mmCIF file of C-alpha atoms in Angstrom:
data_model
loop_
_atom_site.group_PDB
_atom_site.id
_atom_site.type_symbol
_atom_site.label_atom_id
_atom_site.label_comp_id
_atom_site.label_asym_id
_atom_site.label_seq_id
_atom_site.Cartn_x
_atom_site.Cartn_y
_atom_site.Cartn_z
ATOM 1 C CA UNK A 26 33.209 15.189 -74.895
ATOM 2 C CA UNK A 27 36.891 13.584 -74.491
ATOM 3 C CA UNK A 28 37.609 12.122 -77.681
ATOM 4 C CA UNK A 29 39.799 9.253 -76.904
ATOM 5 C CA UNK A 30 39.658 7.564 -80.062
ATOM 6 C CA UNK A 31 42.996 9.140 -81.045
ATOM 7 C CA UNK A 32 43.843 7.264 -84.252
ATOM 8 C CA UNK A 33 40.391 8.199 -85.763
ATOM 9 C CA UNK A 34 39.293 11.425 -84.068
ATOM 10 C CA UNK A 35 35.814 12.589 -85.855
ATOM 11 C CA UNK A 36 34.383 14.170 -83.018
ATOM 12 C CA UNK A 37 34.890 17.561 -83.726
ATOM 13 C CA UNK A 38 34.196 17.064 -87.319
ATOM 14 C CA UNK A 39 30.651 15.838 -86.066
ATOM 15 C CA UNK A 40 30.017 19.337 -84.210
ATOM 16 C CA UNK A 41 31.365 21.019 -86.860
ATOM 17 C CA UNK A 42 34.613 22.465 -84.763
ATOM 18 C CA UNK A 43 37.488 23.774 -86.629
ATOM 19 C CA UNK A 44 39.401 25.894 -84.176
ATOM 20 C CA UNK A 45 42.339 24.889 -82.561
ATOM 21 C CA UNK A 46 41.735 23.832 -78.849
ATOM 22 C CA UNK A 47 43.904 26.290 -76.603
ATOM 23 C CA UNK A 48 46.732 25.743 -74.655
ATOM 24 C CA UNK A 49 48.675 27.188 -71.380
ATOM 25 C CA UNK A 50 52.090 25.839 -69.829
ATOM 26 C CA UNK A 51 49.994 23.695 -67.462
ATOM 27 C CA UNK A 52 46.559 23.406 -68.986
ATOM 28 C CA UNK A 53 44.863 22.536 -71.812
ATOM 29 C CA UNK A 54 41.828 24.353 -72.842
ATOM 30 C CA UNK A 55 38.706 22.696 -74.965
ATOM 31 C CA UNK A 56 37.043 23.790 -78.394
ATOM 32 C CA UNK A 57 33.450 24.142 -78.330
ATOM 33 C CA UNK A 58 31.166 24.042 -80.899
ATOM 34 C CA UNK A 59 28.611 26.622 -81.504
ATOM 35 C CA UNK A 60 25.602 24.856 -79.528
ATOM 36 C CA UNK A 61 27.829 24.584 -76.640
ATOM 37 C CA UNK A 62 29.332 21.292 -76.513
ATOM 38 C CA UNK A 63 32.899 21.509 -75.278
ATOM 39 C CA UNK A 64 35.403 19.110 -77.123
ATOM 40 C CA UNK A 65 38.583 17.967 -76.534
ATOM 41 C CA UNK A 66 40.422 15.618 -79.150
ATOM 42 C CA UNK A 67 43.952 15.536 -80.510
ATOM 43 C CA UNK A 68 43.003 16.567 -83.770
ATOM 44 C CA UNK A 69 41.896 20.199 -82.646
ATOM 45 C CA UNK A 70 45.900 19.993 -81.132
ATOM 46 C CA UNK A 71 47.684 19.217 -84.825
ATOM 47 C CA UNK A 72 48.554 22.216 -87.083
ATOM 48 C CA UNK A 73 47.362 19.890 -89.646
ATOM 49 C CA UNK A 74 43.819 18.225 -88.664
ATOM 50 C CA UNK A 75 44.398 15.478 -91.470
ATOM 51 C CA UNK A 76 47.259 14.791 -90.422
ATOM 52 C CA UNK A 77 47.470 10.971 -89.085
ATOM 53 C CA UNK A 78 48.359 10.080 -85.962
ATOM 54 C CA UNK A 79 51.111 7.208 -86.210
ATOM 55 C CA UNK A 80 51.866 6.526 -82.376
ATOM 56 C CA UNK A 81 52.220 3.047 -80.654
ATOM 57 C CA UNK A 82 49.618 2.306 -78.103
ATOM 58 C CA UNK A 83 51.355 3.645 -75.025
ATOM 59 C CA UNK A 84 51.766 7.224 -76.226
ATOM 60 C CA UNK A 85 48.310 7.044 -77.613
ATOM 61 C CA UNK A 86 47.410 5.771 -73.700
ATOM 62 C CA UNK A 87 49.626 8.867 -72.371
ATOM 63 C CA UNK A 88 47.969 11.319 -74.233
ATOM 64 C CA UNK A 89 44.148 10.259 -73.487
ATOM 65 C CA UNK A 90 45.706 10.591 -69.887
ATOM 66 C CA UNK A 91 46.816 13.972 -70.324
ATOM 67 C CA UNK A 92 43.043 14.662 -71.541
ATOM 68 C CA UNK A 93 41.782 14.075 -68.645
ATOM 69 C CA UNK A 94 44.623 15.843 -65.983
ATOM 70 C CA UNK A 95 45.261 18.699 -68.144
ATOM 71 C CA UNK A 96 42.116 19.519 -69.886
ATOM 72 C CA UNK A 97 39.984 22.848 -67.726
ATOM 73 C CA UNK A 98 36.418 21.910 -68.025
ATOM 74 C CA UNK A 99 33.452 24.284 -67.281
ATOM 75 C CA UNK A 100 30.058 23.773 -65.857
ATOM 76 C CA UNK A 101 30.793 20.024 -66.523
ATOM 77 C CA UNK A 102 26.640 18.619 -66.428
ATOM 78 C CA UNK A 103 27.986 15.403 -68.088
ATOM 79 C CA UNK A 104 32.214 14.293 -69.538
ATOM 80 C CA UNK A 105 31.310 11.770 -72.302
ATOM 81 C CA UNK A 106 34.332 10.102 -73.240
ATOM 82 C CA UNK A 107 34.335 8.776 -76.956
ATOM 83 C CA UNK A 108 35.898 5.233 -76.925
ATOM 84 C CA UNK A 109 37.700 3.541 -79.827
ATOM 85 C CA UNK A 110 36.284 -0.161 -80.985
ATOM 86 C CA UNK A 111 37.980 -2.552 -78.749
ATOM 87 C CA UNK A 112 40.139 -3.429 -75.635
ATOM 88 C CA UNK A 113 43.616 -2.093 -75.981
ATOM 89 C CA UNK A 114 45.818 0.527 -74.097
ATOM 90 C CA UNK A 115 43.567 3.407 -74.092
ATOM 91 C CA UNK A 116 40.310 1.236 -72.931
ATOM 92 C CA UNK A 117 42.839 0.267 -69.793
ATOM 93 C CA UNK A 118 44.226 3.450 -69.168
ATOM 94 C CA UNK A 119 40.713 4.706 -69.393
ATOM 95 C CA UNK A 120 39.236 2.491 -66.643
ATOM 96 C CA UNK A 121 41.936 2.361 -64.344
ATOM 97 C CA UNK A 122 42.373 5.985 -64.362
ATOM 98 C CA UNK A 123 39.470 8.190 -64.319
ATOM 99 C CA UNK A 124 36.392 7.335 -62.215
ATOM 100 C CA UNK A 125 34.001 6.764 -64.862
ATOM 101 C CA UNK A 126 30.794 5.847 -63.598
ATOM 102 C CA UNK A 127 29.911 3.603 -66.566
ATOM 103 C CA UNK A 128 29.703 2.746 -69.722
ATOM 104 C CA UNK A 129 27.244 3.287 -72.876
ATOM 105 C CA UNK A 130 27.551 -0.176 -75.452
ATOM 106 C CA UNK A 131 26.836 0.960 -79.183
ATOM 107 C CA UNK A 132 26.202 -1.841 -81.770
ATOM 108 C CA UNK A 133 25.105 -2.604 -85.171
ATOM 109 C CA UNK A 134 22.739 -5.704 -85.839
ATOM 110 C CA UNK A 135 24.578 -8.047 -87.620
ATOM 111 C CA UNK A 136 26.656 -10.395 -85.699
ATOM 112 C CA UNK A 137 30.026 -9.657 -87.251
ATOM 113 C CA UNK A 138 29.979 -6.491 -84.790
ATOM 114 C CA UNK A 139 27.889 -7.822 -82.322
ATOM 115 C CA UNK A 140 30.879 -10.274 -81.717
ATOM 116 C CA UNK A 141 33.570 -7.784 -81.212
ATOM 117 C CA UNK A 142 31.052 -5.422 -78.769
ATOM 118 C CA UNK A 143 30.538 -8.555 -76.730
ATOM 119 C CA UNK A 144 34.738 -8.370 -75.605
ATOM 120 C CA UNK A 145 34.413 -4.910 -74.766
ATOM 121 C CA UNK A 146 30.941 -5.953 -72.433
ATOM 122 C CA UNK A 147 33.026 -8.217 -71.070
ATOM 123 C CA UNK A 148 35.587 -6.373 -70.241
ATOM 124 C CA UNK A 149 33.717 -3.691 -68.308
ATOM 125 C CA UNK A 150 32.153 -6.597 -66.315
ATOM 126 C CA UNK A 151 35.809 -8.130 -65.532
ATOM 127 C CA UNK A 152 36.585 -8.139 -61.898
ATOM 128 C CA UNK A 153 39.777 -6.235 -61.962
ATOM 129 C CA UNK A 154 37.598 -3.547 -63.970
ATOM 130 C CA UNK A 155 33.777 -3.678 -62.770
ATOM 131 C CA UNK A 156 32.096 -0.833 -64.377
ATOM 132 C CA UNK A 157 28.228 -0.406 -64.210
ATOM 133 C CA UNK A 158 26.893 -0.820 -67.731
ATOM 134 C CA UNK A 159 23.807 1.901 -68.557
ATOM 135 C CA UNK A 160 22.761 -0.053 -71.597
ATOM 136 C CA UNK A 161 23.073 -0.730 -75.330
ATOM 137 C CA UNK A 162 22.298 1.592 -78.091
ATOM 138 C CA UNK A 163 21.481 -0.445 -81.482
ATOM 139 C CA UNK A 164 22.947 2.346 -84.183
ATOM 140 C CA UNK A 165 22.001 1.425 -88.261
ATOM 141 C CA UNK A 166 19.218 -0.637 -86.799
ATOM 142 C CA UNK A 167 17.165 0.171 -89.851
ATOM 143 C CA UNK A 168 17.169 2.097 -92.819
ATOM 144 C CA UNK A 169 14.150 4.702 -93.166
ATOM 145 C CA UNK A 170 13.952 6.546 -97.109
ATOM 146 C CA UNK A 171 13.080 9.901 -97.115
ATOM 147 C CA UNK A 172 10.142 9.783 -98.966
ATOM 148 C CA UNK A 173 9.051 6.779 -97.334
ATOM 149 C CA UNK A 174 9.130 7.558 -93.712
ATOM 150 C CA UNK A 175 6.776 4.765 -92.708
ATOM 151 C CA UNK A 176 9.301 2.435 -94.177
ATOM 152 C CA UNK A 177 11.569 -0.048 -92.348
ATOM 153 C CA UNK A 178 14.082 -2.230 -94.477
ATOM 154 C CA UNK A 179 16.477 -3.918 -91.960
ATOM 155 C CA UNK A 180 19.493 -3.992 -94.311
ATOM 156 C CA UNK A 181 22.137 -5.150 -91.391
ATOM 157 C CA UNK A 182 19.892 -7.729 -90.062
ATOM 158 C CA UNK A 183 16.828 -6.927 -86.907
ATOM 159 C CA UNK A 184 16.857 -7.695 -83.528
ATOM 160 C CA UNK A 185 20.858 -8.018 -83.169
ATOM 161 C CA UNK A 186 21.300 -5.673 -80.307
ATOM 162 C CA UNK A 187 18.181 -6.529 -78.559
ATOM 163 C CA UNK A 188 19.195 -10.578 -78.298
ATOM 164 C CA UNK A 189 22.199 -9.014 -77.203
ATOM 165 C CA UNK A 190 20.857 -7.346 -74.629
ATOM 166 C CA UNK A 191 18.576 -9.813 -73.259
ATOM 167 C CA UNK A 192 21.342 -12.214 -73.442
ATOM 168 C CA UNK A 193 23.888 -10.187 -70.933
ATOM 169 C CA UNK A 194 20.879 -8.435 -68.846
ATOM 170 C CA UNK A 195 21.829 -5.092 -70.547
ATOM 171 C CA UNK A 196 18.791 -2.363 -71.005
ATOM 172 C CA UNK A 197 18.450 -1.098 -74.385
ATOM 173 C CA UNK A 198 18.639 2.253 -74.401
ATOM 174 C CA UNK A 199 17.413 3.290 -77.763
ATOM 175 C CA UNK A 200 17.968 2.136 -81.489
ATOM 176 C CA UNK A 201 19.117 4.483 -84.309
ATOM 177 C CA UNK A 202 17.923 4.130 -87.786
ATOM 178 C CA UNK A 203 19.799 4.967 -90.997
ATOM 179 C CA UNK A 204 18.291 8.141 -91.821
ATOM 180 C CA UNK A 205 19.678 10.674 -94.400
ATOM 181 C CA UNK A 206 19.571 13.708 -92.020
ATOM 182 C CA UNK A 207 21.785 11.818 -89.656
ATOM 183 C CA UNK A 208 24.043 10.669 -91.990
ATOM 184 C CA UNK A 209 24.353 14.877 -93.140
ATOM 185 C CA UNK A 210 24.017 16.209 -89.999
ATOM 186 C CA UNK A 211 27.129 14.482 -88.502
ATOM 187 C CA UNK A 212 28.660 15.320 -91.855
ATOM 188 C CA UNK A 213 28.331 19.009 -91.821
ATOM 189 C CA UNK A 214 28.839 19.542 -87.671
ATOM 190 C CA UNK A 215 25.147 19.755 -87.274
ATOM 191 C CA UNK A 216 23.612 17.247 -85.468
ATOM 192 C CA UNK A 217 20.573 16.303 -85.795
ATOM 193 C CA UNK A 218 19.840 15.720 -82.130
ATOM 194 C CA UNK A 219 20.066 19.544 -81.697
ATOM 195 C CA UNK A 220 18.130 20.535 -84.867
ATOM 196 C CA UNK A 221 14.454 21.167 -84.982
ATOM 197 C CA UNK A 222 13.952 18.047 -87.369
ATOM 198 C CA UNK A 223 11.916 15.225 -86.285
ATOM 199 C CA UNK A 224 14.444 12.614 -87.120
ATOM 200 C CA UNK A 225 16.255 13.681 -83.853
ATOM 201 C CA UNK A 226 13.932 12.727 -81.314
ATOM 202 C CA UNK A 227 15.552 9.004 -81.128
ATOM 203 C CA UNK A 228 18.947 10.697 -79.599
ATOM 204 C CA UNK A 229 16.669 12.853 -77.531
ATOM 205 C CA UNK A 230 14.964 9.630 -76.286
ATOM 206 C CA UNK A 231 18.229 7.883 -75.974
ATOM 207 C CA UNK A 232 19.629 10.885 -73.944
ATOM 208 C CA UNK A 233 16.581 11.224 -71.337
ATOM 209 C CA UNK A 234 16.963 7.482 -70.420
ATOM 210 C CA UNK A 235 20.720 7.631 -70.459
ATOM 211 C CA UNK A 236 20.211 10.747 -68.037
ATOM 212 C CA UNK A 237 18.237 8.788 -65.660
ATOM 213 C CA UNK A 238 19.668 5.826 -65.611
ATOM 214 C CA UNK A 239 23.009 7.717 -64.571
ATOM 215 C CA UNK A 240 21.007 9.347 -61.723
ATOM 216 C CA UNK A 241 19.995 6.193 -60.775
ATOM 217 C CA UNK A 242 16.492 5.962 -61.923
#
């Protein structure tokens, strides 16, 4: 995973990695958590990881650049690269210099974000840019209690991301609910996509149809 959300980097929070990514003259070396997932993300490069990052856009642009020429990958299945909300510098940079093969949209319901996700949609579909889109992921579609699994209460609105969807010809992928294990998981570096708890299977879902859409499926 490239996290190119530079201003607010929280992957390796998420997979629970603290070590400092390593570093050569010419080459820049990833963390990886302890299920396997190599990371790369500027804060695994500051001596102090809550440190902000106060740089204007172009530096910011520079350095998601140097991500992806410096950066030694191994037995690369899939580079997921972790995009900040909008359509600035590092979306640009992104597109115009690594051959991506597409993109993943992630939403919430309620139209106040389905509004901004639309730019970045369009965007990808620009002619100067043209990226295939895999599909839309609806995150916080719902929120599920604990004790009341059977329970939906759509607290952000229902249906948001799959109008959406329908509207721009977009498949969607998969839709997240709020669940408490998710919300910990991702708190304490433990995902629950790779735990053995049933509130996982939606990312395993999500990933399987991601997988074969990007083969072409």
């Amino acid at each position: 995973i490239l996290d190119a959300d530079v201003t607010g980097p929280s992957i390796p929070k998420a997979f629970g990695i603290h070590d400092r990514a390593m570093g050569t003259e010419n080459a820049l070396i990833p963390s990886e958590s302890k299920t396997g997932i190599q990371v790369m993300s500027i804060n695994l490069l500051l001596e102090d990881e809550e440190a902000p990052v106060v740089w204007r856009g172009p530096v910011i642009a520079g350095a998601v650049k140097q991500f992806w020429t410096d950066v030694v990958w191994k037995d690369v299945d899939f580079l997921f690269v972790d995009m900040p909300p909008g359509t600035g510098d590092i979306h640009i940079s992104l597109v115009n210099d690594i051959p991506m093969e597409g993109a993943l949209i992630v939403t919430t319901p309620q139209p106040v974000a389905l509004s901004d996700v639309e730019k970045g949609v369009n965007m990808f579909r620009n002619k100067s840019i043209d990226r295939k889109i895999f599909g839309l992921v609806e995150n916080m579609a719902w929120f599920t209690p604990e004790e009341l699994p059977e329970n939906k209460y759509y607290i952000f609105g229902k249906g948001g991301g799959q109008q959406m969807a329908e509207k721009y010809g977009i498949p969607l992928l998969g839709q997240i609910p709020i669940v408490q294990s998710i919300r910990e998981g991702g708190d304490s570096g433990e995902p629950v996509a790779l735990s053995s708890r049933p509130d996982g299977q939606a990312f395993i879902d999500l990933a399987s149809t991601l997988a074969k859409s990007a083969d072409g499926e």
